[in-house]
Amino acid sequence: MTQGKPTFYITTPIYYPSDNLHIGHAYTTVAADTMARYKRLRGYDVRFLTGSDEHGQKIERKAKEKGLSPKAYVDPIVDSFKHLWNRLEITYDDFIRTTDERHIKGVQEIFQKIYDQGDIYKSEYEGWYCTPCEAFWLDRQLQKNEEGAWLCPDCNRPVELLKEESYFFRLSKYQDRLLKHIEEHPEFIQPASRRNEMVSFINQGLEDLCVSRTTFKWGIPVPTNQDHVIYVWFDALSNYITALGYGQAEQKDYQRYWPAQIHLVGKDIVRFHTIIWPIILMALDEPLPQKVFGHGWVLLDSGKMSKSKGNVVDPHVLIDRYGVDALRYYLLREMPSGQDIYYSEEAFASRLNTDLANDLGNLLHRSLSMVEKFSGAIFHVPLKEAEGAFEQEVQALAQKTIDDYEAYMERFDLANAHGAIMKLVSRMNKYVDERAPWALAKDSAKAEELKAVLYHMGESLRIATILMRSTMPNVPSKIFEQLGLAERKDLQGWEALRWGLLPEGTKTQKGQPVFPRIDLSALRAEIEAQAQADKEEEAVDKEKELKPIEPLKPEISIEDFAKLDLRLVEVLKAEKVPKTDKLLQLTVRLGDEIRTVVSGIALHYEPEQLIGKKVVLVANLKPAKLRGIVSQGMILAASHDNSLEVLMAQTDLPAGSQVK
RNA sequence: GGCGGUGUAGCUCAGUUGGUCAGAGCAUACGGUUCAUACCCGUAGGGUCGUAGGUUCAAAUCCUACCACCGCUACCA
């Protein structure tokens, strides 16, 4: 049936069901869907995959808190994913869950194969683990906060030191091959800035990757060792091929669709997709995907959107308010290729008004009004002689628009692809003005010219609407209907992207405007009111809220504590360490001894605020060099989130007093 | 600290290999039109193209230094 057609396999990341999805996820999936629809329209045999990444300690814990099995906890969340994708009219061909039997089987096959050939080996892993992020971090990746606790570089929460027997994947063995591949295939990592980052990352040397865990159970067991669970990236990335049947009995789809044309991912996970994943495939001796495209983030004024910050924008609300077509258009039109955008509802509404309501919607509406008034609601094919320079220009631009759109889409430059369509629409509005059909209508000698003008308006709209079909699931068919082409499916497809197909006698059916204008001033007022309400609510919440504290460290004895020698010291001098953000160099007095201490508190204290104060020093800490300065001890401070306070004595105890 | 990137009109940004490159869209002001969803069309705004040098007949476009911001990476007792 579809034999012989070129295939196009596109994927989104599989999303983690720990919270609701926000418009950032919506962007990724809408972008992939638009590309999938575009390729289908162009006649490709498309396979579009999305899914959910359901394993891991975090899910296990959350489920336990709710008294549910992990699967039972995750099921409704996964349903909510599918519900959102349905509302956004995402036409995925397959939705893979990492809890699917097919995936589990496939991952175990993959793991076993690589293990058997010696690229996975058992060793012992000791490392810093961030529970919320479910990630181990290398020493050199960690950040240290002001009181010396190691922090996760991702979420800035404290990490724990864990030791366990683990399986390791020999990334290092494939390092050179990977680098060579990246250099020989410049299109493999897009955009180029990401490629450069990955190249420099690889050049620093890859360390073998820990690919199993024993600290939790909720995952895919290592086939030959049930104490171990296969860890996140090995599990998650494999979805792209297990969904096609890899490692299972039926591999027809794998034969057909692999390698993928594109993995669309957020820029934060480019590294995993361009280093770990290709190396897994190399170890399997399978071909690599053609392209990994790392898109930017949808940002809010208050910072990156993330689940933990809670500042999400609910796509459902936006769909209710503006409709799916408008939301999809906005996201794709505004996000510059590979860059971030700042989302605001006002910008969204403004874009909707200018592009869709004023330009496209209004062009349709005014065109049909004129056809009704001047031509009895019928399009006529004009005589060639009636076409002048303006008509030539319009026809040429229509063809250029098609070419540009296709060129941009091939480069995954969705913003410019949509911009190209709007250029045609804008030109047509100007064309109407230039040709003034209402004037032509008054002169019976210009009847043929009038036909030509109306025809060019209709034909441009038909072409622009075809180009919008990949983006907009609903409105195009309404436009075709109003143009009188509802029954002519043959004039709505990619093969109909040629000038002059609008048939003689087409009867228009003007309807309601397809994109109603948004009242911006009302919206601004509403946003204002909402912001005010949020603020008040937030203030109340803040008072009530008891944030969970960081987990306690293991118990110690009094002897352990006695090893610490804490002393009160007087700060004599304080100055910023040059070329650092966080470091202050303090000169402190301990009895009659003068010491230098470097402390990472510059973000919270001006040097003057500390001079003369009595602070607590870990006096017997082994000295260490920081930025070339020997730090003889460490100053104690309390911190929470982004606030920090250095502990100070309130009375006039002498410098050198013990703290215990 | 290393590597890379960015800094152009009020806002968002285009500007290939140096010579109509000083631009587009939005916003604003004024004018026009009436077919249209107070829409569309036109005109204007005088932005030292981050700063300071340099190369060149000629630089937003090349070089150097510096400043600011961003990304990756390292460091942060």
XYZ file of C-alpha atoms (C1' of nucleotides) in Angstrom:
737
model
C 0.000 0.000 0.000
C 2.551 2.539 1.055
C 5.365 0.618 -0.540
C 7.719 2.718 -2.516
C 6.989 5.991 -0.788
C 9.928 7.585 0.974
C 9.626 7.215 4.731
C 9.847 9.942 7.299
C 10.266 9.005 10.933
C 9.992 11.823 13.454
C 9.955 11.652 17.235
C 9.370 13.861 20.235
C 10.972 13.122 23.576
C 8.941 10.874 25.799
C 7.604 13.007 28.609
C 7.931 12.304 32.295
C 4.597 11.882 34.028
C 5.333 13.608 37.277
C 3.306 16.708 36.568
C 1.123 18.331 34.006
C 2.445 19.412 30.667
C 2.900 23.079 29.882
C 3.197 25.033 26.655
C 6.875 24.159 26.392
C 5.913 20.518 25.892
C 3.091 21.648 23.666
C 5.565 23.460 21.452
C 7.736 20.396 20.947
C 4.833 18.174 20.113
C 3.044 20.695 17.918
C 6.236 21.346 15.984
C 6.741 17.638 15.410
C 3.109 17.200 14.451
C 3.254 20.024 11.956
C 6.305 18.497 10.373
C 4.601 15.112 10.288
C 1.495 16.557 8.652
C 3.638 18.453 6.181
C 5.495 15.336 5.154
C 2.278 13.385 4.828
C 0.853 16.081 2.594
C 3.951 15.785 0.484
C 3.372 12.110 0.103
C 5.810 10.618 2.564
C 5.158 7.455 4.486
C 5.310 9.135 7.885
C 5.819 7.606 11.270
C 5.357 10.026 14.143
C 6.163 8.799 17.634
C 5.639 10.310 21.045
C 5.216 8.732 24.439
C 5.916 8.712 28.135
C 8.964 7.910 30.234
C 7.489 6.295 33.285
C 10.214 4.686 35.347
C 12.434 5.966 38.083
C 12.751 6.636 41.715
C 10.785 9.831 41.658
C 7.691 8.137 40.308
C 8.197 5.280 42.728
C 8.256 7.684 45.651
C 5.327 9.756 44.544
C 3.252 6.654 44.009
C 4.143 5.412 47.445
C 3.130 8.702 49.003
C -0.260 8.265 47.428
C -0.453 4.618 48.362
C -0.563 3.487 44.752
C 1.477 1.196 42.613
C 3.719 3.178 40.275
C 1.737 2.046 37.274
C -1.562 3.012 38.869
C -0.119 6.373 39.788
C 1.154 7.011 36.299
C -1.794 5.762 34.254
C -4.085 8.762 34.718
C -1.209 11.152 34.089
C -0.404 9.411 30.842
C -4.076 9.671 29.972
C -3.853 13.381 30.583
C -0.944 13.537 28.112
C -3.027 11.820 25.487
C -5.935 14.073 26.283
C -3.840 17.170 25.684
C -2.442 15.752 22.461
C -5.980 15.036 21.324
C -7.031 18.568 22.039
C -4.005 19.874 20.158
C -4.928 17.450 17.375
C -1.583 15.755 17.428
C -1.569 13.025 14.803
C 0.955 10.674 16.325
C 1.084 7.243 14.783
C 2.264 5.581 17.936
C 2.447 6.397 21.611
C 5.030 4.398 23.465
C 5.096 3.971 27.194
C 8.262 2.708 28.781
C 6.015 0.400 30.759
C 4.797 -1.260 27.560
C 5.699 -4.917 27.324
C 7.237 -4.332 23.903
C 9.526 -1.641 25.277
C 10.607 -3.670 28.271
C 11.443 -6.611 26.073
C 13.266 -4.442 23.586
C 15.350 -2.682 26.202
C 16.352 -5.962 27.785
C 17.442 -7.289 24.412
C 19.470 -4.173 23.789
C 21.071 -4.287 27.199
C 21.890 -7.971 26.916
C 23.368 -7.680 23.480
C 25.675 -4.889 24.498
C 26.557 -6.683 27.711
C 27.385 -9.883 25.860
C 29.794 -8.113 23.596
C 31.519 -6.526 26.566
C 30.501 -2.932 26.169
C 28.576 -3.078 29.403
C 30.513 -4.248 32.442
C 29.859 -4.532 36.142
C 31.705 -2.317 38.554
C 31.143 -0.251 41.610
C 29.721 3.168 41.445
C 30.107 5.803 44.053
C 28.569 9.044 43.227
C 26.533 12.035 44.090
C 22.887 11.502 43.479
C 20.099 14.001 43.160
C 16.859 12.286 44.029
C 14.441 14.808 42.532
C 16.322 14.804 39.247
C 17.142 11.115 39.434
C 20.614 11.741 38.264
C 24.077 10.895 39.358
C 26.575 13.653 38.884
C 30.288 13.639 38.569
C 32.286 15.550 41.145
C 33.199 18.106 38.613
C 29.602 18.750 37.684
C 28.418 19.577 41.150
C 27.951 23.013 42.524
C 28.763 23.766 46.092
C 26.634 26.124 48.066
C 27.660 28.525 50.768
C 27.680 26.117 53.640
C 29.567 23.520 51.683
C 26.815 21.159 50.708
C 27.058 19.767 47.208
C 24.236 20.823 45.000
C 22.734 19.319 41.913
C 23.773 21.425 38.931
C 20.313 21.026 37.488
C 17.942 21.858 40.284
C 20.288 23.239 42.920
C 19.143 20.894 45.578
C 21.556 18.928 47.766
C 22.836 15.633 46.492
C 23.547 12.501 48.468
C 26.617 10.320 48.265
C 25.559 6.862 47.223
C 27.583 3.772 46.540
C 26.340 0.787 44.681
C 27.262 -2.008 42.409
C 26.473 -0.924 38.925
C 26.681 -1.712 35.278
C 28.677 0.630 33.116
C 28.474 1.379 29.445
C 31.733 1.978 27.603
C 31.066 5.378 26.166
C 34.777 6.051 26.053
C 35.351 3.265 23.562
C 33.178 4.957 20.957
C 34.281 8.509 21.562
C 36.455 8.840 18.488
C 33.945 7.206 16.206
C 31.239 9.533 17.433
C 33.371 12.592 16.948
C 34.186 11.505 13.446
C 30.529 10.996 12.673
C 29.608 14.431 13.963
C 32.328 16.016 11.906
C 31.382 14.158 8.769
C 27.677 14.858 9.182
C 27.244 18.529 9.986
C 23.472 18.153 9.785
C 23.467 15.551 12.548
C 23.267 18.060 15.383
C 21.204 21.167 14.804
C 21.412 24.043 15.316
C 25.143 24.414 14.764
C 25.740 26.143 18.089
C 24.641 22.968 19.845
C 26.917 20.914 17.652
C 29.890 22.995 18.690
C 29.025 22.536 22.327
C 28.778 18.805 21.926
C 32.061 18.609 20.096
C 33.843 20.452 22.854
C 32.125 18.291 25.414
C 33.314 15.126 23.719
C 36.782 16.530 23.316
C 37.071 16.767 27.058
C 36.772 13.029 27.194
C 33.783 10.804 27.820
C 33.512 8.793 30.975
C 31.775 5.472 31.025
C 28.131 5.788 31.860
C 26.453 4.114 34.759
C 23.396 2.399 33.323
C 21.846 0.586 36.251
C 20.571 1.201 39.750
C 19.876 -0.816 42.831
C 18.476 2.015 44.910
C 14.985 1.564 43.555
C 12.907 -1.097 41.859
C 10.634 0.811 39.515
C 12.309 0.168 36.230
C 13.243 -2.478 33.733
C 15.248 -5.256 35.394
C 18.683 -6.093 34.064
C 17.975 -9.398 32.322
C 20.561 -11.466 34.146
C 20.537 -9.675 37.447
C 17.200 -8.883 38.981
C 18.759 -6.747 41.703
C 19.441 -4.113 39.110
C 17.172 -1.873 37.202
C 18.202 -0.334 33.890
C 18.756 3.331 34.430
C 17.150 6.261 32.814
C 18.844 7.102 29.539
C 19.365 3.557 28.446
C 15.721 2.943 29.130
C 14.306 6.181 27.772
C 16.313 6.674 24.592
C 15.707 3.144 23.419
C 12.042 3.973 22.947
C 12.821 5.340 19.533
C 13.576 1.865 18.261
C 11.626 -0.384 20.599
C 8.507 1.382 19.356
C 9.387 0.079 15.910
C 9.770 -3.446 17.162
C 13.504 -3.586 17.689
C 14.457 -6.504 19.915
C 11.059 -8.078 19.383
C 9.585 -10.686 17.100
C 8.057 -8.328 14.593
C 10.611 -5.930 13.145
C 8.957 -4.893 9.931
C 8.483 -1.326 11.077
C 12.046 -1.149 12.260
C 13.295 -2.252 8.867
C 11.077 0.281 7.259
C 11.428 3.426 9.336
C 14.811 3.290 11.028
C 16.957 5.369 10.993
C 14.799 8.319 12.018
C 14.926 11.447 9.958
C 14.718 13.600 13.045
C 14.590 13.477 16.809
C 13.089 16.727 17.950
C 14.221 17.560 21.487
C 14.579 20.478 23.856
C 18.016 21.989 24.053
C 18.470 20.633 27.574
C 18.577 17.040 26.401
C 20.602 17.477 23.239
C 23.605 15.986 24.951
C 21.923 12.695 25.726
C 20.567 12.419 22.230
C 23.814 13.231 20.517
C 26.236 11.312 22.700
C 24.654 8.488 24.651
C 22.069 7.553 22.065
C 24.378 7.383 19.059
C 26.831 5.346 21.057
C 24.129 2.886 22.061
C 23.303 2.521 18.378
C 26.949 2.128 17.449
C 27.301 -0.596 20.031
C 24.270 -2.287 18.495
C 25.779 -1.780 15.074
C 22.665 0.038 13.928
C 22.502 3.236 11.882
C 22.275 6.612 13.601
C 19.376 9.015 13.270
C 19.867 11.608 10.572
C 19.277 14.615 12.726
C 18.812 15.717 16.301
C 17.276 19.143 16.460
C 17.480 20.989 19.779
C 14.850 23.674 19.954
C 14.745 26.551 22.422
C 12.575 26.967 25.450
C 9.354 28.784 25.961
C 10.297 31.159 28.739
C 8.162 33.236 31.017
C 9.130 36.616 32.310
C 9.734 34.947 35.625
C 12.241 32.508 34.180
C 12.386 29.116 32.595
C 9.206 27.207 32.796
C 9.556 24.210 34.988
C 7.423 21.959 37.029
C 9.206 22.751 40.238
C 8.687 26.466 39.838
C 5.008 25.951 39.270
C 4.781 28.864 36.896
C 3.242 26.847 34.172
C 0.910 28.017 31.497
C -1.872 25.577 30.940
C -2.360 24.818 27.241
C -5.956 23.775 27.883
C -6.846 27.286 28.970
C -5.273 28.753 25.858
C -7.075 26.294 23.617
C -10.376 27.155 25.273
C -9.769 30.813 24.833
C -8.176 31.075 21.394
C -8.618 27.773 19.682
C -6.145 25.095 18.664
C -5.276 26.558 15.287
C -4.332 29.917 16.719
C -2.280 28.392 19.519
C -0.378 26.144 17.161
C 0.245 28.995 14.768
C 1.477 31.286 17.502
C 3.940 28.771 18.904
C 5.441 27.916 15.553
C 5.470 31.444 14.210
C 7.118 32.987 17.270
C 9.810 30.475 18.152
C 12.891 31.394 16.171
C 14.809 28.368 15.017
C 16.765 27.006 17.928
C 16.253 30.046 20.114
C 14.068 30.772 23.105
C 10.966 32.871 23.220
C 9.385 34.758 26.026
C 5.779 33.818 26.228
C 3.127 36.295 27.116
C -0.540 36.032 26.519
C -0.566 39.566 25.236
C 2.049 38.785 22.610
C 0.056 35.736 21.661
C -3.183 37.681 21.305
C -1.423 40.415 19.422
C 0.060 37.940 16.971
C -3.319 36.337 16.539
C -4.896 39.698 15.751
C -2.306 40.990 13.340
C -1.532 37.839 11.383
C -4.642 35.755 11.571
C -7.541 38.137 12.136
C -6.449 41.319 10.379
C -4.392 39.871 7.580
C -5.464 36.336 6.730
C -9.004 36.248 8.110
C -9.824 39.684 6.884
C -8.383 39.014 3.462
C -10.717 36.071 3.125
C -13.669 37.997 4.422
C -13.189 41.059 2.248
C -12.484 38.889 -0.782
C -15.714 36.988 -0.377
C -17.660 40.153 0.269
C -16.409 41.526 -3.006
C -17.119 38.361 -4.899
C -20.669 38.487 -3.571
C -21.184 42.132 -4.313
C -19.423 42.394 -7.618
C -19.673 38.959 -9.087
C -22.760 37.245 -7.746
C -20.747 35.060 -5.345
C -18.983 33.370 -8.208
C -15.325 33.216 -9.176
C -14.638 33.519 -12.883
C -11.489 32.535 -14.672
C -10.332 35.747 -16.370
C -8.991 36.158 -19.861
C -5.213 36.247 -20.009
C -5.361 39.724 -21.527
C -6.895 41.063 -18.365
C -3.773 40.263 -16.397
C -1.259 43.023 -15.943
C 1.941 43.616 -14.053
C 0.288 43.293 -10.647
C -1.140 39.927 -11.575
C 2.216 38.719 -12.815
C 3.764 39.790 -9.576
C 1.124 38.032 -7.484
C 1.533 34.810 -9.404
C 5.274 34.936 -9.096
C 5.052 35.624 -5.392
C 2.645 32.741 -4.890
C 5.159 30.391 -6.475
C 8.017 31.889 -4.466
C 5.984 31.475 -1.297
C 5.533 27.791 -2.008
C 9.246 27.394 -2.675
C 10.270 29.372 0.378
C 7.874 27.530 2.621
C 9.209 24.190 1.512
C 12.815 25.311 1.861
C 12.249 26.579 5.394
C 10.378 23.467 6.416
C 13.207 21.272 5.190
C 15.525 23.235 7.471
C 13.031 22.954 10.311
C 12.799 26.713 10.362
C 9.145 26.869 11.245
C 9.058 30.540 12.163
C 10.236 31.636 8.742
C 8.101 29.066 6.987
C 5.055 30.684 8.549
C 6.458 34.125 7.900
C 6.629 33.281 4.213
C 2.921 32.499 4.090
C 2.118 35.771 5.798
C 4.195 37.685 3.278
C 1.920 36.440 0.545
C -1.152 37.346 2.558
C 0.192 40.844 3.183
C 1.007 41.329 -0.438
C -2.539 40.372 -1.342
C -4.008 42.959 0.974
C -1.875 45.527 -0.740
C -2.851 44.154 -4.125
C -6.512 44.667 -3.327
C -5.767 48.282 -2.602
C -3.759 48.713 -5.755
C -6.426 47.210 -7.947
C -9.442 48.648 -6.079
C -12.077 46.199 -7.315
C -14.843 48.506 -6.028
C -13.689 51.037 -8.591
C -13.443 48.443 -11.360
C -16.987 47.363 -10.554
C -18.308 50.759 -11.469
C -16.921 50.579 -14.983
C -18.442 47.914 -17.205
C -15.462 48.186 -19.525
C -13.318 46.796 -16.720
C -15.425 43.709 -16.132
C -12.680 41.320 -17.226
C -10.102 43.061 -15.070
C -12.459 42.774 -12.126
C -12.764 39.045 -12.729
C -8.985 38.808 -12.793
C -8.556 40.646 -9.517
C -11.152 38.565 -7.701
C -9.674 35.423 -9.162
C -6.198 36.318 -7.963
C -7.521 36.927 -4.498
C -9.277 33.581 -4.425
C -6.365 31.689 -5.871
C -3.849 33.220 -3.466
C -6.082 32.315 -0.581
C -6.390 28.776 -1.825
C -2.626 28.425 -2.013
C -1.963 30.090 1.339
C -4.563 27.840 2.916
C -2.958 24.690 1.585
C 0.320 25.858 3.067
C -1.393 26.415 6.423
C -2.795 22.919 6.520
C 0.169 21.388 8.315
C -0.106 23.915 11.087
C -3.838 24.294 11.398
C -6.026 21.227 11.793
C -9.397 23.000 11.507
C -9.560 26.412 9.926
C -8.294 25.458 6.462
C -11.328 23.308 5.775
C -13.546 26.228 6.820
C -11.694 28.459 4.404
C -12.031 25.962 1.578
C -15.709 25.771 2.357
C -16.113 29.542 2.166
C -14.129 29.614 -1.030
C -16.589 27.103 -2.421
C -14.056 24.290 -2.640
C -15.349 22.031 0.108
C -16.028 19.196 -2.325
C -12.857 19.714 -4.300
C -10.341 17.806 -2.161
C -8.192 17.589 -5.241
C -7.625 21.339 -5.007
C -6.626 21.265 -1.342
C -3.541 19.078 -1.435
C 0.111 19.621 -2.105
C -0.194 18.514 -5.701
C -2.645 21.430 -6.136
C -0.030 24.003 -5.197
C -0.043 25.458 -8.670
C -1.484 28.717 -9.867
C -4.683 28.676 -11.864
C -6.565 25.632 -10.619
C -9.477 27.529 -9.084
C -12.289 26.463 -11.404
C -14.591 28.686 -13.385
C -17.931 29.208 -11.710
C -16.823 28.398 -8.182
C -19.640 29.492 -5.904
C -18.469 31.127 -2.697
C -20.111 30.717 0.659
C -19.143 33.566 2.884
C -19.399 32.756 6.563
C -18.377 34.179 9.874
C -14.824 35.498 10.166
C -12.580 32.486 10.676
C -10.348 34.256 13.196
C -12.222 36.682 15.461
C -10.209 39.589 16.773
C -9.194 39.589 20.408
C -10.026 42.693 22.374
C -6.543 43.553 23.574
C -7.478 46.264 26.017
C -9.959 43.954 27.706
C -7.305 41.262 27.776
C -4.778 43.613 29.332
C -7.256 44.537 32.028
C -7.928 40.894 32.666
C -4.266 40.030 32.868
C -3.729 42.930 35.223
C -6.524 41.743 37.484
C -5.253 38.184 37.360
C -1.745 39.260 38.238
C -3.072 41.165 41.212
C -5.079 38.195 42.384
C -2.095 35.890 41.966
C 0.043 38.205 43.979
C -2.341 38.220 46.879
C -2.796 34.505 46.730
C 0.915 34.022 46.646
C 1.386 36.189 49.692
C -1.125 34.090 51.592
C 0.461 30.869 50.386
C 3.874 31.978 51.408
C 2.761 32.446 54.968
C 1.054 29.119 55.136
C 3.508 27.098 53.204
C 5.902 24.853 55.011
C 8.431 23.772 52.501
C 9.802 20.292 52.931
C 13.261 20.422 54.400
C 16.233 18.708 52.881
C 16.652 15.085 53.941
C 18.763 14.532 57.032
C 22.202 13.044 56.837
C 23.035 9.798 58.600
C 23.316 9.853 62.376
C 26.706 10.659 63.931
C 28.067 10.240 67.431
C 29.092 12.969 69.824
C 32.658 11.952 69.106
C 32.116 12.695 65.453
C 30.845 16.103 66.335
C 33.724 16.706 68.752
C 36.113 16.488 65.853
C 34.829 19.837 64.698
C 36.422 22.879 66.230
C 34.043 25.754 65.810
C 35.125 29.190 66.944
C 33.784 32.665 67.064
C 35.989 35.006 65.056
C 35.900 38.707 64.383
C 35.848 39.896 60.807
C 38.555 42.529 60.412
C 38.499 42.932 56.697
C 36.289 41.795 53.829
C 36.691 42.250 50.125
C 35.400 40.671 46.957
C 37.682 38.189 45.283
C 38.385 39.722 41.876
C 36.687 38.123 38.881
C 34.323 36.028 40.899
C 30.666 36.494 41.620
C 30.276 34.592 44.783
C 33.516 34.807 46.689
C 34.502 37.126 49.507
C 37.952 37.106 51.029
C 37.671 37.653 54.776
C 40.415 38.498 57.210
C 39.371 37.267 60.636
C 40.834 37.370 64.132
C 40.892 34.153 66.177
C 42.294 35.136 69.546
C 45.474 36.823 68.467
C 45.798 34.790 65.318
C 44.865 36.387 62.004
C 43.443 34.140 59.314
C 42.266 34.458 55.757
C 39.039 32.742 54.817
C 37.367 32.600 51.447
C 33.626 32.343 51.578
C 31.017 32.048 48.854
C 28.618 34.631 50.210
C 29.267 37.630 47.997
C 25.854 37.400 46.431
C 24.261 37.973 49.796
C 26.604 40.286 51.664
C 28.403 43.464 50.891
C 31.865 43.386 52.422
C 31.063 46.318 54.732
C 28.155 44.451 56.267
C 30.525 41.916 57.751
C 33.329 44.012 59.110
C 33.401 43.992 62.880
C 30.930 41.121 63.119
C 31.534 37.937 65.079
C 30.919 34.902 62.924
C 31.367 31.154 63.321
C 34.468 29.560 61.818
C 35.254 25.911 61.280
C 38.707 26.435 62.701
C 40.302 23.054 62.196
C 39.302 22.530 58.611
C 42.196 21.639 56.385
C 43.232 24.769 54.452
C 42.474 24.820 50.767
C 43.298 27.050 47.863
C 40.482 28.880 46.175
C 41.236 31.130 43.247
C 44.814 31.090 44.394
C 43.941 32.232 47.891
C 44.550 29.896 50.824
C 41.389 29.651 52.843
C 42.033 28.707 56.464
C 38.635 27.514 57.507
C 35.030 28.022 56.606
C 32.336 30.432 57.725
C 28.984 28.992 58.717
C 25.792 30.274 57.203
C 22.218 29.105 56.992
C 20.535 29.017 53.629
C 17.243 28.189 52.069
C 16.460 28.443 48.399
C 18.107 31.653 47.388
C 18.414 33.326 50.732
C 21.371 33.021 52.995
C 22.364 34.331 56.371
C 25.748 34.166 58.005
C 25.473 33.094 61.617
C 26.631 35.852 63.940
C 26.995 36.225 67.681
C 24.626 38.799 69.091
C 26.582 39.700 72.247
C 30.144 40.665 72.781
C 31.819 37.294 73.308
C 35.542 37.390 72.573
C 36.950 36.209 69.271
C 38.196 32.675 69.794
C 35.268 31.489 71.907
C 34.320 27.895 71.283
C 31.066 27.033 69.621
C 29.565 23.727 70.671
C 39.042 30.611 34.028
C 38.434 27.895 28.976
C 35.458 27.426 24.428
C 31.361 29.389 21.623
C 27.638 32.976 20.824
C 25.016 37.572 21.170
C 24.879 43.062 21.624
C 21.393 46.955 14.961
C 15.066 52.056 15.347
C 10.503 52.100 21.754
C 9.830 46.370 21.359
C 11.128 41.509 18.557
C 14.656 40.779 15.251
C 16.834 40.392 9.267
C 21.331 41.862 7.547
C 25.203 36.073 2.403
C 31.744 36.290 0.365
C 33.243 44.336 3.415
C 31.145 49.110 -1.203
C 22.152 51.533 -2.293
C 23.095 47.420 4.475
C 21.193 51.149 7.629
C 16.366 47.258 6.982
C 11.460 44.161 8.244
C 7.389 43.301 11.570
C 4.953 45.276 15.885
C 3.963 49.769 18.507
C 3.306 55.349 17.771
C 1.803 59.792 14.680
C -0.337 61.727 10.415
C -2.735 60.888 5.671
C -5.692 57.673 2.181
C -9.479 54.030 1.050
C -14.377 51.694 1.874
C -14.658 45.563 -0.235
C -13.634 44.089 4.992
C -13.230 41.547 11.639
C -12.334 50.180 13.943
C -9.837 46.335 8.926
C -6.516 47.448 4.898
C -2.978 50.830 2.135
C 0.682 54.919 2.331
C 4.095 58.317 4.782
C 7.107 59.612 9.121
C 10.172 58.456 13.092
C 16.399 61.020 12.113
C 18.910 54.057 15.476
C 27.102 57.143 16.578
C 24.539 49.172 13.909
C 27.681 47.601 22.685
C 32.536 50.841 23.705
C 37.590 52.246 22.119
C 41.209 51.623 18.682
C 43.049 49.422 13.927
C 43.161 47.414 8.607
C 41.012 49.371 3.883
C 39.744 53.903 -1.325
C 35.383 51.776 1.534
C 33.075 48.197 7.577
C 27.244 46.896 11.157
C 30.011 43.362 7.933
C 37.618 41.946 8.879
C 41.473 42.531 13.282
C 42.660 43.935 18.627
C 41.165 45.361 23.492
C 37.290 46.308 26.743
C 32.019 46.216 28.644
C 27.184 43.621 29.063
C 24.284 39.387 28.459
C 23.585 34.047 27.043
C 25.121 28.806 26.254
C 28.540 24.662 27.161
C 32.540 23.473 30.481
C 35.592 24.081 34.791
C 36.070 26.302 39.630
C 33.397 28.041 43.845
C 35.913 24.455 51.927
